[in-house]
Amino acid sequence: MNLPTPETTARPRPTTDSDFLRACRGEPTTRTPVWFMRQAGRSLPEYLALREGVPMLESCFRPEMVVEITMQPVRRHGVDAAIFFSDIVVPLKAIGVDLDIVPGTGPVVAEPIRRREQLHQLREIEPDDVAGILEAVHGLVGELGATPLIGFAGAPFTLASYLVEGGPSRDHRLTKQLMHSDPELWHDLLGRLASIAGAFLRMQVQAGASAVQLFDSWAGTLSLADYTEFVAPHSRAVLESVADLGVPRIHFGVGTGELLGAMGEVGADVVGVDWRVPLDEAVQRIGPERSVQGNLDPTTLFAPTEVVHAQAARIIEQGRGARGHVFNLGHGVLPETDPDALTRLVEFVHGHERH
Ligand code: CP3
């Protein structure tokens, strides 16, 4: 496989002037760009048809499926960016961690990692471990033309929460127990996860991704003090590992109202905001040096169209005070969402005049 070198990726790409990248950089846009977290997935009948009989993780390692599933929402909704179809646990699977994605549950780890002797499992990731995935990224970039591709990774804390708990958790009790009772092991664990996530993001950009998003979905479970001490240095290391590549870095978590400033400061160009904080208030918390992404409540899409569009209009107005605004939901598309509601929302956002 011929992957471009960093030198070739530094050349202007057809995506450079897209509204999405302009908003991420805080430059004027012709209209508000929009994409949706989890836009590729179970809300789309064409996704369900393609995935029939293929386990989730297996589909993530099949380049032709990754390309097709990533393209589906771009074709259907006309969104301003694609996010490559994968999952935050894919790089861990690729280096040999015994885990699976259980339908309706999420990632489940066979032997939860809670002891120092287990850390060796989290070795550095190499391009060969994810050759098929990088091939898919490379192919996608060709197919997408001027539409930017967002690469992504799970942030060290959110990855650690799955590894330590062994699966999804409501209170993250065991994760926090490890963090507070063995800080040295904690920092070693998060340090390894940061290396993996950083290297994986770098490979995606070198294969042609135009932006990256670091998902720290469950960081909102932490106090600001714990976030700052136990998590921020590792998220900063991840974002730092792609700083020289010149692509926008988006950083997102759920329930992170009290962490928005801190999440920006670890090296994000764009901070993703969930629906709990009004976007204009979030802009105040994040400051003038970063753009914002968000923040329609995903369940609003089950309301009448007038309600959805009224809320979208409010969010666009609230985003005007930001350096740049990328419209999105405040978390992922729910599987039960009517795809037509998403298409109508894209049309509305694109057509909405900013006053
Ligand atoms: O369109 C996109 O956004 C790209 C695809 C994507 C998936 N997972 C596909 C997926 C992305 C960006 C993710 C990231 C991810 N995975 C996160 C961070 C984003 C977030 O939602 O907060 C997290 C926390 C995970 C872990 C995970 N994987 C969960 C919680 C689940 C859902 C469990 C379920 O079945 O309800 C998964 C599985 C998963 N990842 C699915 C998809 C499409 C569903 C599996 C299927 O279709 O069978």
mmCIF file of C-alpha atoms and ligand atoms in Angstrom:
data_model
loop_
_atom_site.group_PDB
_atom_site.id
_atom_site.type_symbol
_atom_site.label_atom_id
_atom_site.label_comp_id
_atom_site.label_asym_id
_atom_site.label_seq_id
_atom_site.Cartn_x
_atom_site.Cartn_y
_atom_site.Cartn_z
ATOM 1 C CA MET A 1 0.000 0.000 0.000
ATOM 2 C CA ASN A 2 1.311 3.468 -0.887
ATOM 3 C CA LEU A 3 0.477 5.905 1.839
ATOM 4 C CA PRO A 4 1.298 9.551 1.228
ATOM 5 C CA THR A 5 4.129 11.008 3.257
ATOM 6 C CA PRO A 6 3.441 13.974 5.555
ATOM 7 C CA GLU A 7 5.086 16.217 2.941
ATOM 8 C CA THR A 8 2.535 15.300 0.300
ATOM 9 C CA THR A 9 -0.367 15.663 2.719
ATOM 10 C CA ALA A 10 0.778 19.206 3.533
ATOM 11 C CA ARG A 11 -0.048 20.281 -0.040
ATOM 12 C CA PRO A 12 -3.426 21.994 -0.499
ATOM 13 C CA ARG A 13 -6.182 19.449 -0.802
ATOM 14 C CA PRO A 14 -9.509 19.814 -2.612
ATOM 15 C CA THR A 15 -11.176 19.999 0.818
ATOM 16 C CA THR A 16 -9.193 23.011 2.066
ATOM 17 C CA ASP A 17 -11.834 25.613 1.193
ATOM 18 C CA SER A 18 -14.808 23.580 2.386
ATOM 19 C CA ASP A 19 -17.186 25.328 4.772
ATOM 20 C CA PHE A 20 -16.522 22.600 7.327
ATOM 21 C CA LEU A 21 -12.779 23.202 7.478
ATOM 22 C CA ARG A 22 -13.239 26.970 7.264
ATOM 23 C CA ALA A 23 -15.581 26.907 10.283
ATOM 24 C CA CYS A 24 -13.121 24.711 12.186
ATOM 25 C CA ARG A 25 -10.384 27.266 11.503
ATOM 26 C CA GLY A 26 -12.644 30.211 12.379
ATOM 27 C CA GLU A 27 -12.816 31.589 8.828
ATOM 28 C CA PRO A 28 -16.019 32.957 7.224
ATOM 29 C CA THR A 29 -18.292 30.375 5.576
ATOM 30 C CA THR A 30 -20.924 30.623 2.871
ATOM 31 C CA ARG A 31 -23.376 28.653 5.046
ATOM 32 C CA THR A 32 -23.280 26.793 8.356
ATOM 33 C CA PRO A 33 -21.616 23.403 7.808
ATOM 34 C CA VAL A 34 -23.321 20.359 9.312
ATOM 35 C CA TRP A 35 -22.578 16.694 9.928
ATOM 36 C CA PHE A 36 -23.867 14.255 12.547
ATOM 37 C CA MET A 37 -22.048 12.073 15.012
ATOM 38 C CA ARG A 38 -23.073 8.472 14.247
ATOM 39 C CA GLN A 39 -24.414 9.554 10.871
ATOM 40 C CA ALA A 40 -23.189 6.231 9.505
ATOM 41 C CA GLY A 41 -25.117 3.489 11.198
ATOM 42 C CA ARG A 42 -28.342 2.014 12.314
ATOM 43 C CA SER A 43 -30.680 4.877 11.401
ATOM 44 C CA LEU A 44 -30.066 4.011 7.733
ATOM 45 C CA PRO A 45 -31.855 1.041 6.110
ATOM 46 C CA GLU A 46 -29.033 0.753 3.564
ATOM 47 C CA TYR A 47 -26.592 0.339 6.492
ATOM 48 C CA LEU A 48 -28.697 -2.374 8.112
ATOM 49 C CA ALA A 49 -28.951 -4.207 4.777
ATOM 50 C CA LEU A 50 -25.193 -4.120 4.231
ATOM 51 C CA ARG A 51 -24.358 -5.173 7.795
ATOM 52 C CA GLU A 52 -26.764 -8.146 7.707
ATOM 53 C CA GLY A 53 -24.873 -11.147 9.095
ATOM 54 C CA VAL A 54 -21.540 -9.297 9.493
ATOM 55 C CA PRO A 55 -20.460 -8.615 13.089
ATOM 56 C CA MET A 56 -19.744 -4.942 13.858
ATOM 57 C CA LEU A 57 -16.001 -5.316 14.450
ATOM 58 C CA GLU A 58 -15.530 -7.468 11.393
ATOM 59 C CA SER A 59 -17.187 -4.803 9.249
ATOM 60 C CA CYS A 60 -14.711 -2.221 10.588
ATOM 61 C CA PHE A 61 -11.796 -4.272 9.227
ATOM 62 C CA ARG A 62 -13.297 -4.752 5.741
ATOM 63 C CA PRO A 63 -12.148 -1.797 3.611
ATOM 64 C CA GLU A 64 -14.948 -2.033 1.038
ATOM 65 C CA MET A 65 -17.589 -2.022 3.799
ATOM 66 C CA VAL A 66 -15.935 0.888 5.588
ATOM 67 C CA VAL A 67 -15.945 2.897 2.357
ATOM 68 C CA GLU A 68 -19.554 2.106 1.482
ATOM 69 C CA ILE A 69 -20.954 2.709 5.000
ATOM 70 C CA THR A 70 -19.019 5.974 5.334
ATOM 71 C CA MET A 71 -20.393 7.202 2.006
ATOM 72 C CA GLN A 72 -24.030 6.328 2.723
ATOM 73 C CA PRO A 73 -24.942 9.379 4.866
ATOM 74 C CA VAL A 74 -22.927 11.702 2.621
ATOM 75 C CA ARG A 75 -24.950 10.639 -0.413
ATOM 76 C CA ARG A 76 -28.265 10.562 1.396
ATOM 77 C CA HIS A 77 -28.117 13.708 3.536
ATOM 78 C CA GLY A 78 -25.612 15.941 1.749
ATOM 79 C CA VAL A 79 -23.681 16.554 4.963
ATOM 80 C CA ASP A 80 -20.535 18.707 4.849
ATOM 81 C CA ALA A 81 -18.182 16.048 6.213
ATOM 82 C CA ALA A 82 -17.830 12.285 6.343
ATOM 83 C CA ILE A 83 -16.678 10.426 9.443
ATOM 84 C CA PHE A 84 -14.950 7.195 8.691
ATOM 85 C CA PHE A 85 -16.933 4.170 9.790
ATOM 86 C CA SER A 86 -15.207 2.457 12.685
ATOM 87 C CA ASP A 87 -15.348 2.399 16.473
ATOM 88 C CA ILE A 88 -13.185 3.732 19.266
ATOM 89 C CA VAL A 89 -12.146 0.184 20.259
ATOM 90 C CA VAL A 90 -10.920 -0.770 16.760
ATOM 91 C CA PRO A 91 -7.236 0.205 17.361
ATOM 92 C CA LEU A 92 -7.268 -1.836 20.585
ATOM 93 C CA LYS A 93 -8.657 -4.841 18.731
ATOM 94 C CA ALA A 94 -6.002 -4.277 16.059
ATOM 95 C CA ILE A 95 -3.168 -4.655 18.579
ATOM 96 C CA GLY A 96 -4.681 -7.836 19.950
ATOM 97 C CA VAL A 97 -6.811 -6.843 22.951
ATOM 98 C CA ASP A 98 -9.512 -9.470 23.367
ATOM 99 C CA LEU A 99 -12.736 -7.492 23.009
ATOM 100 C CA ASP A 100 -15.956 -7.460 21.054
ATOM 101 C CA ILE A 101 -18.810 -5.073 20.306
ATOM 102 C CA VAL A 102 -21.995 -6.656 21.577
ATOM 103 C CA PRO A 103 -25.159 -5.478 19.776
ATOM 104 C CA GLY A 104 -27.269 -3.279 22.023
ATOM 105 C CA THR A 105 -24.544 -3.144 24.699
ATOM 106 C CA GLY A 106 -21.351 -1.753 23.212
ATOM 107 C CA PRO A 107 -17.702 -2.746 23.673
ATOM 108 C CA VAL A 108 -17.059 -5.688 26.030
ATOM 109 C CA VAL A 109 -13.519 -6.627 27.108
ATOM 110 C CA ALA A 110 -12.779 -10.295 27.878
ATOM 111 C CA GLU A 111 -10.203 -9.610 30.607
ATOM 112 C CA PRO A 112 -10.616 -6.139 32.102
ATOM 113 C CA ILE A 113 -7.285 -4.358 32.623
ATOM 114 C CA ARG A 114 -6.739 -3.515 36.289
ATOM 115 C CA ARG A 115 -3.216 -4.715 37.073
ATOM 116 C CA ARG A 116 0.234 -3.610 35.990
ATOM 117 C CA GLU A 117 1.096 -7.061 34.554
ATOM 118 C CA GLN A 118 -1.656 -6.549 31.986
ATOM 119 C CA LEU A 119 -0.326 -3.286 30.571
ATOM 120 C CA HIS A 120 1.980 -4.989 28.068
ATOM 121 C CA GLN A 121 -1.141 -5.819 26.016
ATOM 122 C CA LEU A 122 -1.332 -2.135 25.140
ATOM 123 C CA ARG A 123 1.684 -2.084 22.857
ATOM 124 C CA GLU A 124 2.372 0.640 20.283
ATOM 125 C CA ILE A 125 0.197 0.461 17.166
ATOM 126 C CA GLU A 126 1.893 0.075 13.767
ATOM 127 C CA PRO A 127 0.503 0.856 10.293
ATOM 128 C CA ASP A 128 0.512 -2.888 9.518
ATOM 129 C CA ASP A 129 -1.973 -3.492 12.358
ATOM 130 C CA VAL A 130 -4.532 -1.306 10.601
ATOM 131 C CA ALA A 131 -3.479 -1.679 6.956
ATOM 132 C CA GLY A 132 -7.036 -2.403 5.759
ATOM 133 C CA ILE A 133 -8.420 0.570 7.637
ATOM 134 C CA LEU A 134 -5.834 2.940 6.209
ATOM 135 C CA GLU A 135 -6.546 1.536 2.769
ATOM 136 C CA ALA A 136 -10.206 2.421 3.354
ATOM 137 C CA VAL A 137 -9.305 5.965 4.464
ATOM 138 C CA HIS A 138 -7.158 6.395 1.378
ATOM 139 C CA GLY A 139 -9.924 5.098 -0.900
ATOM 140 C CA LEU A 140 -12.521 7.277 0.782
ATOM 141 C CA VAL A 141 -10.559 10.433 0.274
ATOM 142 C CA GLY A 142 -10.567 9.764 -3.470
ATOM 143 C CA GLU A 143 -14.267 9.051 -3.506
ATOM 144 C CA LEU A 144 -15.189 12.069 -1.360
ATOM 145 C CA GLY A 145 -13.459 14.660 -3.538
ATOM 146 C CA ALA A 146 -14.086 18.074 -1.961
ATOM 147 C CA THR A 147 -15.970 16.664 1.053
ATOM 148 C CA PRO A 148 -13.619 16.390 4.042
ATOM 149 C CA LEU A 149 -13.139 13.113 5.876
ATOM 150 C CA ILE A 150 -12.951 13.232 9.677
ATOM 151 C CA GLY A 151 -10.660 10.673 11.250
ATOM 152 C CA PHE A 152 -11.224 9.838 14.905
ATOM 153 C CA ALA A 153 -10.029 8.057 18.000
ATOM 154 C CA GLY A 154 -11.293 7.436 21.514
ATOM 155 C CA ALA A 155 -9.601 9.593 24.146
ATOM 156 C CA PRO A 156 -7.501 7.855 26.817
ATOM 157 C CA PHE A 157 -10.094 8.258 29.585
ATOM 158 C CA THR A 158 -13.019 6.894 27.585
ATOM 159 C CA LEU A 159 -10.938 3.976 26.284
ATOM 160 C CA ALA A 160 -9.684 3.285 29.812
ATOM 161 C CA SER A 161 -13.242 3.231 31.104
ATOM 162 C CA TYR A 162 -14.106 0.332 28.764
ATOM 163 C CA LEU A 163 -10.849 -1.501 29.492
ATOM 164 C CA VAL A 164 -11.088 -1.177 33.270
ATOM 165 C CA GLU A 165 -14.828 -1.757 33.666
ATOM 166 C CA GLY A 166 -14.850 -4.516 31.057
ATOM 167 C CA GLY A 167 -17.794 -2.883 29.306
ATOM 168 C CA PRO A 168 -20.147 0.080 29.448
ATOM 169 C CA SER A 169 -20.680 1.549 32.899
ATOM 170 C CA ARG A 170 -23.067 4.079 34.379
ATOM 171 C CA ASP A 171 -20.953 5.275 37.308
ATOM 172 C CA HIS A 172 -17.401 4.390 36.157
ATOM 173 C CA ARG A 173 -16.776 3.202 39.697
ATOM 174 C CA LEU A 174 -13.905 0.788 38.981
ATOM 175 C CA THR A 175 -12.236 3.251 36.635
ATOM 176 C CA LYS A 176 -12.247 5.987 39.269
ATOM 177 C CA GLN A 177 -11.202 3.519 41.944
ATOM 178 C CA LEU A 178 -8.082 2.662 39.937
ATOM 179 C CA MET A 179 -7.422 6.336 39.193
ATOM 180 C CA HIS A 180 -7.481 7.287 42.873
ATOM 181 C CA SER A 181 -5.932 4.193 44.437
ATOM 182 C CA ASP A 182 -3.017 3.649 42.047
ATOM 183 C CA PRO A 183 -2.256 6.927 40.265
ATOM 184 C CA GLU A 184 1.023 5.583 38.939
ATOM 185 C CA LEU A 185 -0.631 2.640 37.215
ATOM 186 C CA TRP A 186 -3.398 4.985 36.039
ATOM 187 C CA HIS A 187 -0.957 7.376 34.381
ATOM 188 C CA ASP A 188 0.936 4.487 32.776
ATOM 189 C CA LEU A 189 -2.321 3.069 31.443
ATOM 190 C CA LEU A 190 -3.496 6.413 30.052
ATOM 191 C CA GLY A 191 -0.032 7.130 28.679
ATOM 192 C CA ARG A 192 -0.134 3.940 26.633
ATOM 193 C CA LEU A 193 -3.642 4.679 25.405
ATOM 194 C CA ALA A 194 -2.549 8.190 24.447
ATOM 195 C CA SER A 195 0.313 6.775 22.345
ATOM 196 C CA ILE A 196 -2.042 4.405 20.574
ATOM 197 C CA ALA A 197 -4.726 7.032 19.942
ATOM 198 C CA GLY A 198 -2.174 9.637 18.827
ATOM 199 C CA ALA A 199 -0.410 7.251 16.454
ATOM 200 C CA PHE A 200 -3.717 6.041 15.021
ATOM 201 C CA LEU A 201 -4.912 9.617 14.373
ATOM 202 C CA ARG A 202 -1.595 10.415 12.721
ATOM 203 C CA MET A 203 -1.920 7.444 10.393
ATOM 204 C CA GLN A 204 -5.441 8.494 9.415
ATOM 205 C CA VAL A 205 -4.325 12.026 8.565
ATOM 206 C CA GLN A 206 -1.365 10.715 6.611
ATOM 207 C CA ALA A 207 -3.777 8.500 4.687
ATOM 208 C CA GLY A 208 -5.782 11.605 3.793
ATOM 209 C CA ALA A 209 -8.220 12.556 6.595
ATOM 210 C CA SER A 210 -8.760 16.348 6.664
ATOM 211 C CA ALA A 211 -9.684 16.708 10.349
ATOM 212 C CA VAL A 212 -9.704 14.562 13.470
ATOM 213 C CA GLN A 213 -12.133 14.200 16.326
ATOM 214 C CA LEU A 214 -11.051 12.913 19.704
ATOM 215 C CA PHE A 215 -14.052 11.374 21.458
ATOM 216 C CA ASP A 216 -13.878 11.633 25.234
ATOM 217 C CA SER A 217 -17.501 10.611 25.490
ATOM 218 C CA TRP A 218 -17.515 9.799 29.186
ATOM 219 C CA ALA A 219 -15.230 12.577 30.510
ATOM 220 C CA GLY A 220 -18.335 14.386 31.782
ATOM 221 C CA THR A 221 -18.456 11.902 34.642
ATOM 222 C CA LEU A 222 -15.372 13.600 36.168
ATOM 223 C CA SER A 223 -14.995 16.669 38.346
ATOM 224 C CA LEU A 224 -12.928 19.457 36.835
ATOM 225 C CA ALA A 225 -10.181 18.799 39.404
ATOM 226 C CA ASP A 226 -9.944 15.087 38.558
ATOM 227 C CA TYR A 227 -10.169 15.794 34.836
ATOM 228 C CA THR A 228 -7.315 18.273 35.091
ATOM 229 C CA GLU A 229 -5.059 16.004 37.133
ATOM 230 C CA PHE A 230 -5.770 12.550 35.751
ATOM 231 C CA VAL A 231 -7.006 12.998 32.198
ATOM 232 C CA ALA A 232 -6.068 16.315 30.593
ATOM 233 C CA PRO A 233 -2.311 15.604 30.253
ATOM 234 C CA HIS A 234 -3.040 12.438 28.275
ATOM 235 C CA SER A 235 -5.650 14.011 25.987
ATOM 236 C CA ARG A 236 -3.175 16.829 25.403
ATOM 237 C CA ALA A 237 -0.538 14.260 24.376
ATOM 238 C CA VAL A 238 -2.926 12.756 21.811
ATOM 239 C CA LEU A 239 -3.821 16.091 20.245
ATOM 240 C CA GLU A 240 -0.179 17.163 20.351
ATOM 241 C CA SER A 241 0.803 14.137 18.259
ATOM 242 C CA VAL A 242 -1.078 15.539 15.260
ATOM 243 C CA ALA A 243 -0.378 19.233 15.880
ATOM 244 C CA ASP A 244 2.288 19.462 13.164
ATOM 245 C CA LEU A 245 -0.022 18.001 10.487
ATOM 246 C CA GLY A 246 -2.098 21.170 10.296
ATOM 247 C CA VAL A 247 -5.558 19.574 10.384
ATOM 248 C CA PRO A 248 -8.303 20.836 12.723
ATOM 249 C CA ARG A 249 -8.666 18.884 15.947
ATOM 250 C CA ILE A 250 -12.159 18.501 17.385
ATOM 251 C CA HIS A 251 -12.597 17.378 20.983
ATOM 252 C CA PHE A 252 -15.956 16.136 22.217
ATOM 253 C CA GLY A 253 -17.543 14.670 25.325
ATOM 254 C CA VAL A 254 -21.031 14.274 26.813
ATOM 255 C CA GLY A 255 -22.158 16.121 29.956
ATOM 256 C CA THR A 256 -18.968 18.196 29.866
ATOM 257 C CA GLY A 257 -20.515 21.612 30.652
ATOM 258 C CA GLU A 258 -18.085 22.160 33.523
ATOM 259 C CA LEU A 259 -15.114 20.889 31.490
ATOM 260 C CA LEU A 260 -15.575 22.841 28.250
ATOM 261 C CA GLY A 261 -12.806 25.344 28.970
ATOM 262 C CA ALA A 262 -10.380 22.642 30.067
ATOM 263 C CA MET A 263 -11.174 20.445 27.064
ATOM 264 C CA GLY A 264 -10.388 23.327 24.742
ATOM 265 C CA GLU A 265 -7.117 24.009 26.495
ATOM 266 C CA VAL A 266 -5.705 20.531 25.897
ATOM 267 C CA GLY A 267 -5.128 21.472 22.266
ATOM 268 C CA ALA A 268 -8.463 21.503 20.465
ATOM 269 C CA ASP A 269 -9.303 23.811 17.568
ATOM 270 C CA VAL A 270 -12.998 22.952 17.917
ATOM 271 C CA VAL A 271 -14.856 21.910 21.073
ATOM 272 C CA GLY A 272 -17.923 19.694 20.720
ATOM 273 C CA VAL A 273 -20.804 20.662 23.007
ATOM 274 C CA ASP A 274 -23.682 18.463 24.113
ATOM 275 C CA TRP A 275 -27.242 19.852 24.320
ATOM 276 C CA ARG A 276 -27.256 20.635 28.044
ATOM 277 C CA VAL A 277 -25.401 23.936 27.788
ATOM 278 C CA PRO A 278 -26.866 26.669 25.526
ATOM 279 C CA LEU A 279 -24.400 27.145 22.690
ATOM 280 C CA ASP A 280 -23.862 30.869 23.393
ATOM 281 C CA GLU A 281 -23.012 30.018 27.007
ATOM 282 C CA ALA A 282 -20.650 27.280 25.771
ATOM 283 C CA VAL A 283 -18.935 29.847 23.538
ATOM 284 C CA GLN A 284 -18.286 31.981 26.629
ATOM 285 C CA ARG A 285 -16.799 29.014 28.462
ATOM 286 C CA ILE A 286 -14.629 27.928 25.535
ATOM 287 C CA GLY A 287 -13.379 31.405 24.631
ATOM 288 C CA PRO A 288 -12.658 33.209 21.365
ATOM 289 C CA GLU A 289 -9.733 31.070 20.282
ATOM 290 C CA ARG A 290 -11.652 27.969 19.332
ATOM 291 C CA SER A 291 -14.655 27.036 17.227
ATOM 292 C CA VAL A 292 -17.643 25.110 18.547
ATOM 293 C CA GLN A 293 -19.552 22.090 17.293
ATOM 294 C CA GLY A 294 -23.093 21.137 18.262
ATOM 295 C CA ASN A 295 -25.562 20.983 19.856
ATOM 296 C CA LEU A 296 -29.104 19.807 19.050
ATOM 297 C CA ASP A 297 -30.499 17.221 21.466
ATOM 298 C CA PRO A 298 -30.651 14.005 19.364
ATOM 299 C CA THR A 299 -34.115 13.224 20.745
ATOM 300 C CA THR A 300 -35.439 16.497 19.300
ATOM 301 C CA LEU A 301 -35.436 14.689 15.942
ATOM 302 C CA PHE A 302 -38.488 12.781 17.177
ATOM 303 C CA ALA A 303 -40.438 16.053 17.481
ATOM 304 C CA PRO A 304 -42.486 17.712 14.700
ATOM 305 C CA THR A 305 -40.370 19.274 11.943
ATOM 306 C CA GLU A 306 -41.290 22.843 13.006
ATOM 307 C CA VAL A 307 -39.907 22.157 16.478
ATOM 308 C CA VAL A 308 -36.679 20.659 15.114
ATOM 309 C CA HIS A 309 -36.148 23.592 12.795
ATOM 310 C CA ALA A 310 -36.996 26.207 15.427
ATOM 311 C CA GLN A 311 -34.415 24.684 17.747
ATOM 312 C CA ALA A 312 -31.869 24.449 14.939
ATOM 313 C CA ALA A 313 -32.444 28.143 14.126
ATOM 314 C CA ARG A 314 -31.877 29.049 17.774
ATOM 315 C CA ILE A 315 -28.635 27.060 17.855
ATOM 316 C CA ILE A 316 -27.360 28.700 14.669
ATOM 317 C CA GLU A 317 -28.072 32.138 16.166
ATOM 318 C CA GLN A 318 -26.384 31.173 19.441
ATOM 319 C CA GLY A 319 -23.363 29.938 17.483
ATOM 320 C CA ARG A 320 -22.892 33.311 15.787
ATOM 321 C CA GLY A 321 -20.781 34.567 18.675
ATOM 322 C CA ALA A 322 -18.287 31.757 18.152
ATOM 323 C CA ARG A 323 -15.120 32.001 16.104
ATOM 324 C CA GLY A 324 -16.669 29.286 13.929
ATOM 325 C CA HIS A 325 -19.656 26.944 14.274
ATOM 326 C CA VAL A 326 -20.083 23.433 12.907
ATOM 327 C CA PHE A 327 -23.689 22.339 13.361
ATOM 328 C CA ASN A 328 -24.103 18.859 14.838
ATOM 329 C CA LEU A 329 -26.175 16.989 17.374
ATOM 330 C CA GLY A 330 -25.153 17.078 21.020
ATOM 331 C CA HIS A 331 -24.416 13.329 20.806
ATOM 332 C CA GLY A 332 -24.854 10.559 18.263
ATOM 333 C CA VAL A 333 -27.865 9.888 16.032
ATOM 334 C CA LEU A 334 -30.181 7.448 17.803
ATOM 335 C CA PRO A 335 -30.835 4.254 15.811
ATOM 336 C CA GLU A 336 -34.614 4.889 15.767
ATOM 337 C CA THR A 337 -34.223 8.305 14.093
ATOM 338 C CA ASP A 338 -36.119 8.858 10.835
ATOM 339 C CA PRO A 339 -33.353 9.434 8.263
ATOM 340 C CA ASP A 340 -35.597 11.875 6.395
ATOM 341 C CA ALA A 341 -35.650 14.102 9.477
ATOM 342 C CA LEU A 342 -31.849 14.288 9.223
ATOM 343 C CA THR A 343 -31.956 15.129 5.517
ATOM 344 C CA ARG A 344 -34.524 17.877 6.185
ATOM 345 C CA LEU A 345 -32.356 19.231 8.988
ATOM 346 C CA VAL A 346 -29.315 19.469 6.706
ATOM 347 C CA GLU A 347 -31.421 21.378 4.157
ATOM 348 C CA PHE A 348 -32.704 23.670 6.879
ATOM 349 C CA VAL A 349 -29.250 24.424 8.300
ATOM 350 C CA HIS A 350 -27.842 25.089 4.844
ATOM 351 C CA GLY A 351 -30.754 27.353 3.924
ATOM 352 C CA HIS A 352 -30.928 29.265 7.190
ATOM 353 C CA GLU A 353 -29.788 32.834 6.814
ATOM 354 C CA ARG A 354 -27.667 34.027 9.637
ATOM 355 C CA HIS A 355 -28.967 37.317 10.961
HETATM 356 O O1 CP3 B 1 -21.021 7.650 11.990
HETATM 357 C C1 CP3 B 1 -20.147 7.702 12.875
HETATM 358 O O2 CP3 B 1 -20.187 8.511 13.823
HETATM 359 C C2 CP3 B 1 -18.940 6.781 12.751
HETATM 360 C C3 CP3 B 1 -19.052 5.575 13.432
HETATM 361 C C4 CP3 B 1 -18.806 5.445 14.935
HETATM 362 C C5 CP3 B 1 -19.215 4.270 15.609
HETATM 363 N N1 CP3 B 1 -18.754 4.340 16.892
HETATM 364 C C6 CP3 B 1 -19.946 3.163 14.993
HETATM 365 C C7 CP3 B 1 -20.717 2.248 15.855
HETATM 366 C C8 CP3 B 1 -18.146 6.261 15.850
HETATM 367 C C9 CP3 B 1 -17.536 7.644 15.652
HETATM 368 C C10 CP3 B 1 -18.126 5.543 17.087
HETATM 369 C C11 CP3 B 1 -17.463 6.058 18.282
HETATM 370 C C12 CP3 B 1 -17.803 5.465 19.598
HETATM 371 N N2 CP3 B 1 -17.969 4.149 19.923
HETATM 372 C C13 CP3 B 1 -17.902 6.220 20.788
HETATM 373 C C14 CP3 B 1 -17.713 7.699 20.870
HETATM 374 C C15 CP3 B 1 -18.895 8.414 20.354
HETATM 375 C C16 CP3 B 1 -20.088 8.399 21.272
HETATM 376 O O3 CP3 B 1 -21.123 7.915 20.805
HETATM 377 O O4 CP3 B 1 -19.968 8.876 22.390
HETATM 378 C C17 CP3 B 1 -18.198 5.330 21.834
HETATM 379 C C18 CP3 B 1 -18.419 5.685 23.271
HETATM 380 C C19 CP3 B 1 -18.225 4.022 21.286
HETATM 381 C C20 CP3 B 1 -18.473 2.746 21.986
HETATM 382 C C21 CP3 B 1 -19.662 2.075 21.411
HETATM 383 N N3 CP3 B 1 -19.632 1.301 20.264
HETATM 384 C C22 CP3 B 1 -21.014 2.145 21.834
HETATM 385 C C23 CP3 B 1 -21.490 2.865 23.061
HETATM 386 C C24 CP3 B 1 -21.782 1.426 20.901
HETATM 387 C C25 CP3 B 1 -23.287 1.281 20.849
HETATM 388 C C26 CP3 B 1 -23.792 0.038 21.456
HETATM 389 C C27 CP3 B 1 -25.170 -0.252 20.897
HETATM 390 O O5 CP3 B 1 -25.288 -1.241 20.158
HETATM 391 O O6 CP3 B 1 -26.110 0.512 21.189
HETATM 392 C C28 CP3 B 1 -20.896 0.901 19.954
HETATM 393 C C29 CP3 B 1 -21.269 0.098 18.773
HETATM 394 C C30 CP3 B 1 -21.322 0.866 17.511
HETATM 395 N N4 CP3 B 1 -20.355 1.736 17.069
HETATM 396 C C31 CP3 B 1 -22.337 0.802 16.536
HETATM 397 C C32 CP3 B 1 -21.961 1.649 15.486
HETATM 398 C C33 CP3 B 1 -22.681 1.895 14.187
HETATM 399 C C34 CP3 B 1 -23.576 -0.066 16.631
HETATM 400 C C35 CP3 B 1 -23.231 -1.447 16.234
HETATM 401 C C36 CP3 B 1 -24.104 -2.018 15.166
HETATM 402 O O7 CP3 B 1 -24.507 -1.321 14.220
HETATM 403 O O8 CP3 B 1 -24.356 -3.230 15.245
#
